[in-house]
CSV table of C-alpha atoms in Angstrom, one decimal:
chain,number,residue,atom,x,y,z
A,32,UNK,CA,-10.5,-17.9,21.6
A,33,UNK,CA,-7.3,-20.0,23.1
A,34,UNK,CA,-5.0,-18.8,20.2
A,35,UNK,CA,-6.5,-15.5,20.7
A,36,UNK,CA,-5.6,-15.3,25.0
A,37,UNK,CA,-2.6,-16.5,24.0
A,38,UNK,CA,-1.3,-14.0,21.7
A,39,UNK,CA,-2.9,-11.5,24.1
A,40,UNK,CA,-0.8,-13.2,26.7
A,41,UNK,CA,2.4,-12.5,25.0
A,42,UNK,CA,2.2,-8.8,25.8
A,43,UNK,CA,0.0,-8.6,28.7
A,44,UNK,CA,0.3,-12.0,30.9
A,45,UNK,CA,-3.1,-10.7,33.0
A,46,UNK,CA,-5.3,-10.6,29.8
A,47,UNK,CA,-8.5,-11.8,29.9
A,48,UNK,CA,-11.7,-11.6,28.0
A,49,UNK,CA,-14.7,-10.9,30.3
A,50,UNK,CA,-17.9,-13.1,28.8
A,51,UNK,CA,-21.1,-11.9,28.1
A,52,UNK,CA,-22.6,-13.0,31.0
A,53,UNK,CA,-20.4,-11.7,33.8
A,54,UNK,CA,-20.5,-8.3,32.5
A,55,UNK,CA,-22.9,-6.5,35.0
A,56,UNK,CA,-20.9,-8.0,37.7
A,57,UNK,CA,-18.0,-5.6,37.0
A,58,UNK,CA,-17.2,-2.4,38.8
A,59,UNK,CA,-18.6,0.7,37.3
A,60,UNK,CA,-16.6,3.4,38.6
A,61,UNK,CA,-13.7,2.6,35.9
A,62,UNK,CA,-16.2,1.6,33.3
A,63,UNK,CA,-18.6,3.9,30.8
A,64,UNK,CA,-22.4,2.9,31.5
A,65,UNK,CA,-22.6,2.6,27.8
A,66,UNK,CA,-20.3,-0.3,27.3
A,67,UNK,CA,-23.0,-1.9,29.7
A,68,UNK,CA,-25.5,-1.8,27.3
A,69,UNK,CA,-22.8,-2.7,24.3
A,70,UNK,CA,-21.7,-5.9,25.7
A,71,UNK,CA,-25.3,-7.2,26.6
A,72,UNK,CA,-26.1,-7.5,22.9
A,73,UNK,CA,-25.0,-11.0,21.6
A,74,UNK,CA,-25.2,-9.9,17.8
A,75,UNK,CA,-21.4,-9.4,16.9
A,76,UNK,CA,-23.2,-7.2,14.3
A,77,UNK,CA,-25.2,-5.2,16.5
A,78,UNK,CA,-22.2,-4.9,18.9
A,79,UNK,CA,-20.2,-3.7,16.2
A,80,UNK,CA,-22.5,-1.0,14.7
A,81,UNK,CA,-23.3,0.2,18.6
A,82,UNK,CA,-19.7,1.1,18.7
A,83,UNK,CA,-19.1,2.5,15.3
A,84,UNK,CA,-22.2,5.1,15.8
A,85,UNK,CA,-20.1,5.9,19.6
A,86,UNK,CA,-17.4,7.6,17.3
A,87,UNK,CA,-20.0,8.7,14.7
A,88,UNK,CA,-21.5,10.8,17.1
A,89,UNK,CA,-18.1,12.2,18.5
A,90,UNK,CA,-15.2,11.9,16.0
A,91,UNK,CA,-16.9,11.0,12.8
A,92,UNK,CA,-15.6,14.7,11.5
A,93,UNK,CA,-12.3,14.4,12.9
A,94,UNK,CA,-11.6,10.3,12.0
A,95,UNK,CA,-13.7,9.9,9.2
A,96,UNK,CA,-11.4,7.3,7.4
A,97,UNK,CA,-11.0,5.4,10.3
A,98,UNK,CA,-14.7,4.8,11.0
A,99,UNK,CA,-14.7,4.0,7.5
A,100,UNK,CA,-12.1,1.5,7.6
A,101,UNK,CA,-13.5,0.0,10.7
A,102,UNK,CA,-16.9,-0.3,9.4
A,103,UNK,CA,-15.3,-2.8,6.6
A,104,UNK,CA,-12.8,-4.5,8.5
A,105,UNK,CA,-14.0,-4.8,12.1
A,106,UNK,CA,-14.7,-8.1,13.1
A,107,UNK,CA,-15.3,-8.3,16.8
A,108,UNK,CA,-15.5,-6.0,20.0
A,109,UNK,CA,-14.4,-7.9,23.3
A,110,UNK,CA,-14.5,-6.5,26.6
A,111,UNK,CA,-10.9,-6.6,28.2
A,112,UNK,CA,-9.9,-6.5,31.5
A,113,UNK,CA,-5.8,-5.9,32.4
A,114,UNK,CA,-5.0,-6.0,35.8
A,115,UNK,CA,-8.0,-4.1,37.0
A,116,UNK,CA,-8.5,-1.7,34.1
A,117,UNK,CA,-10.8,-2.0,31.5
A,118,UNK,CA,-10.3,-1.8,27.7
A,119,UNK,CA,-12.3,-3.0,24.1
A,120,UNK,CA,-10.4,-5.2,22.3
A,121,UNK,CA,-11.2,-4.5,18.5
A,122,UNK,CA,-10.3,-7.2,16.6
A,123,UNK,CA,-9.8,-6.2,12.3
A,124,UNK,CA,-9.6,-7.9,9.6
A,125,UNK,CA,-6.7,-6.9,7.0
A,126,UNK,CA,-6.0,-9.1,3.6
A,127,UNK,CA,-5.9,-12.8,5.1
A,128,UNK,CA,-4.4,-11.7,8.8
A,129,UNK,CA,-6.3,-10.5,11.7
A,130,UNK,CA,-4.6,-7.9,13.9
A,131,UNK,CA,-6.1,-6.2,17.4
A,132,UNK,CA,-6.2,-2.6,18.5
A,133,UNK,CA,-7.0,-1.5,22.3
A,134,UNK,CA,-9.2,0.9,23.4
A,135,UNK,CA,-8.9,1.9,27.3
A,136,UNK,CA,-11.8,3.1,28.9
A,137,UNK,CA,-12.3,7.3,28.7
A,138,UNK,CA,-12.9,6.8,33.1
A,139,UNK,CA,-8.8,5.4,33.3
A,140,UNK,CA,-7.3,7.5,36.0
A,141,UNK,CA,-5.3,10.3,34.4
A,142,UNK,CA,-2.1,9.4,35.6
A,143,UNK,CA,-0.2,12.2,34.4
A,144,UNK,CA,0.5,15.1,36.4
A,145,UNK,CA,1.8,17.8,33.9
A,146,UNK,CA,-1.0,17.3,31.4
A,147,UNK,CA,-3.4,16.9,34.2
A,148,UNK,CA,-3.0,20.4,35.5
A,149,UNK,CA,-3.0,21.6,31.6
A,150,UNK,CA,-5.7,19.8,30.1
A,151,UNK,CA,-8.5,22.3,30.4
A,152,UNK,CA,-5.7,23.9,27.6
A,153,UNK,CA,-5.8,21.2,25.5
A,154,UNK,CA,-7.5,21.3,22.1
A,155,UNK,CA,-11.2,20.5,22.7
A,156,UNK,CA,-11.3,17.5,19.9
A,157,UNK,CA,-8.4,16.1,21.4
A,158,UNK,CA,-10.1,15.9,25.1
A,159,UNK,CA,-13.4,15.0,23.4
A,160,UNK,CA,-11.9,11.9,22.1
A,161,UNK,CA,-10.3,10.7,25.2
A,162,UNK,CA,-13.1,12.1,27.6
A,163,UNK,CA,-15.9,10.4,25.3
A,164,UNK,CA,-14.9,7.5,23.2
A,165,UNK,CA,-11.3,6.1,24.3
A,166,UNK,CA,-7.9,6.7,26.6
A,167,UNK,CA,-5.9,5.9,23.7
A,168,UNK,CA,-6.8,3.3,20.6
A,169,UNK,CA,-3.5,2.3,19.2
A,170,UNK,CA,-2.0,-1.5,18.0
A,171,UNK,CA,-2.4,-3.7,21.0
A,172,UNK,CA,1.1,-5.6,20.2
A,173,UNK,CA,3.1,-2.7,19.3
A,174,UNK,CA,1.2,-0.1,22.0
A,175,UNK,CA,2.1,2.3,19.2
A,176,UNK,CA,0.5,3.6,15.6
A,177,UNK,CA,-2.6,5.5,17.4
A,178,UNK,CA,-3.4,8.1,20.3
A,179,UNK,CA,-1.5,6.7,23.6
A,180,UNK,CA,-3.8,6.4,26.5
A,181,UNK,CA,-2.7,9.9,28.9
A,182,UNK,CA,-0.1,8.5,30.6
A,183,UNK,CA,1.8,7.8,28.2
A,184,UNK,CA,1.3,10.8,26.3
A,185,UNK,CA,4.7,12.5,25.6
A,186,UNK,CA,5.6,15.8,27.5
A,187,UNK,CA,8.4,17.2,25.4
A,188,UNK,CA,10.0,18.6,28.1
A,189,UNK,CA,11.1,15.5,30.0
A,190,UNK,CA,12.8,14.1,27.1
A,191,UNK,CA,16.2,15.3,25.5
A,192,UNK,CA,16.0,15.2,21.5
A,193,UNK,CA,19.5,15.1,19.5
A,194,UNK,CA,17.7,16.3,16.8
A,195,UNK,CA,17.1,19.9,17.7
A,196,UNK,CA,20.4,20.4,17.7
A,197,UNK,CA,20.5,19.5,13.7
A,198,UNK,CA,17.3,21.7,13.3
A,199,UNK,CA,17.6,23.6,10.0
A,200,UNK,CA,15.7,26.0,10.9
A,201,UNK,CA,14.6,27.2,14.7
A,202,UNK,CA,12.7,25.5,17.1
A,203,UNK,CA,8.4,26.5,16.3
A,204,UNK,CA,7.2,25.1,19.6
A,205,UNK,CA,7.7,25.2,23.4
A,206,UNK,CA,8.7,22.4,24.4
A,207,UNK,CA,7.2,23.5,28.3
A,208,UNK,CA,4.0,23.6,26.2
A,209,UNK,CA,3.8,20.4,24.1
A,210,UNK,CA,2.7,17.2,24.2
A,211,UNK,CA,2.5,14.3,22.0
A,212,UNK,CA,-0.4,12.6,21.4
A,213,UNK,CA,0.6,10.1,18.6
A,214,UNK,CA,3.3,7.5,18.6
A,215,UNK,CA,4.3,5.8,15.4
A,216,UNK,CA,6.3,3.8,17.1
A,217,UNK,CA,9.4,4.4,14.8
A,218,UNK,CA,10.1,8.2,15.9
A,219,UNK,CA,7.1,10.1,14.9
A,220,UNK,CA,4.8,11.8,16.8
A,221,UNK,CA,1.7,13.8,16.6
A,222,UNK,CA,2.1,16.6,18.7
A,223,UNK,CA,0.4,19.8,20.1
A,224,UNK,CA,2.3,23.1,21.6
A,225,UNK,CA,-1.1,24.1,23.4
A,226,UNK,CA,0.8,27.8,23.8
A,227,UNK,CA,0.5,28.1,20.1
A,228,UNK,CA,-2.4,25.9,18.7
A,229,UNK,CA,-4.7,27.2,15.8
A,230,UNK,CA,-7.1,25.8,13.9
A,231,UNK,CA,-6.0,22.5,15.1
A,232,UNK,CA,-2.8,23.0,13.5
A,233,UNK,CA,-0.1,20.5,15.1
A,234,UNK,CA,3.6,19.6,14.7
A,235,UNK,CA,4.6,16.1,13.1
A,236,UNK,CA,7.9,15.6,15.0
A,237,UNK,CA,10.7,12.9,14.5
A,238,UNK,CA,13.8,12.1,16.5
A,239,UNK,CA,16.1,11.3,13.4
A,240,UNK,CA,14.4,14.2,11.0
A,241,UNK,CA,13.7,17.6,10.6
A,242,UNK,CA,10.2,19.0,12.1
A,243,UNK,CA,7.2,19.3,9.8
A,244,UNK,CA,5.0,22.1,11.6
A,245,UNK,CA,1.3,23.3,10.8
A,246,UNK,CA,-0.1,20.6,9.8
A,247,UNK,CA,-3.4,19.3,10.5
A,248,UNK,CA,-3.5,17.1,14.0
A,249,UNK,CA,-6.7,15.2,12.9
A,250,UNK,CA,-5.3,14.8,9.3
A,251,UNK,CA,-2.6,13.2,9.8
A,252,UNK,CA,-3.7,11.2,12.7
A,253,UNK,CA,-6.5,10.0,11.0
A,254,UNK,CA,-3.6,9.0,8.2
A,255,UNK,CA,-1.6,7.1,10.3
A,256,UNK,CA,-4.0,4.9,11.9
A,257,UNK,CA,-5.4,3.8,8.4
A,258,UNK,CA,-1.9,3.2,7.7
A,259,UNK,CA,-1.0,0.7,10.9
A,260,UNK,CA,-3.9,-1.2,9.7
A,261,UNK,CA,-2.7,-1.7,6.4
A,262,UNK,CA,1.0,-2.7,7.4
């Protein structure tokens, strides 16, 4: 457990690992009643399977190869506290290293004016996953390869991007109307024109290459995660 606070630590000095028995001590207003009732079961297995059949029930269409890759490589579920908010530390299994994803709590204050104000525009799987199972599940270290927790979801507006002016051909998406709900961490995002969103066709978007639009959000989301466990 040391080696495990102290890797934490490197990242996130406040990190701590709430035991078993201190967890109906917390707050509720900032956590779901149903990691209550996860974190009372001392089985790591049982713990583990509760949490799978959580994004079962809600994503297991949309992130079917992640729930799948989980279910083989997930090791542990740890309840997290950073400074005051809540989060499930998912610790996995890959070849002979073990690597840790977060997962904030879906009751996170928003935190986000601009897509606060839009949301009810948003994609309905996209809120579903951050109004039912997590604010962002993404590589603890890197805060990157998975869905960013809301506020730091990426309002294309705000930024300037050198590459449109190298687009090839014109620009398929309002930037007044998109956000990006994926970070690769190396450029890429996962993003969403809400103005222009059809059969949960997205826009995978780089700052150094040329746009790929209509492709599948969930797809290639569901991809990419797989992928940052495998690196």
């Amino acid at each position: 457990m040391q080696n495990k606070l102290d890797f934490l630590r490197k990242y996130k000095r406040n990190v701590r690992i709430i035991p078993f028995d201190q967890i109906n001590k917390l707050d509720p207003e900032w956590m779901p009643s149903a990691w209550y009732d996860l974190f009372i079961k001392t089985d790591v297995t049982t713990r583990i399977e509760a949490i799978l059949s959580m994004w079962r029930e809600h994503m297991g269409a949309e992130l079917s190869n992640t729930i799948s890759y989980l279910s083989e490589h997930l090791k542990e579920i740890e309840l997290m506290e950073i400074d005051g908010r809540y989060s499930i530390l998912y610790t996995i299994k890959t070849g002979s290293k073990e690597i840790y994803y977060e997962g904030r709590s879906p009751k996170d204050a928003f935190n986000h004016k601009v897509l606060e104000e839009s949301w009810d525009k948003i994609p309905p799987s996209i809120r579903k996953f951050y109004e039912n199972v997590h604010n962002g599940f993404y590589y603890y270290a890197g805060e990157s390869m998975g869905l960013v927790p809301l506020e730091d979801v990426t309002f294309f507006d705000n930024d300037e991007w050198g590459i449109i002016e190298e687009l090839e051909e014109p620009l398929q998406i309002d930037l007044k109307t998109t956000f990006g709900f994926f970070k690769s961490g190396m450029g890429g995002y996962v993003a969403v024109d809400y103005s222009n969103f059809d059969n949960d066709l997205a826009t995978l978007w780089w700052t150094n290459k040329q746009p790929r639009y209509k492709i599948n959000f969930w797809d290639v989301v569901d991809e990419w995660i797989v992928i940052g466990f495998e690196v």
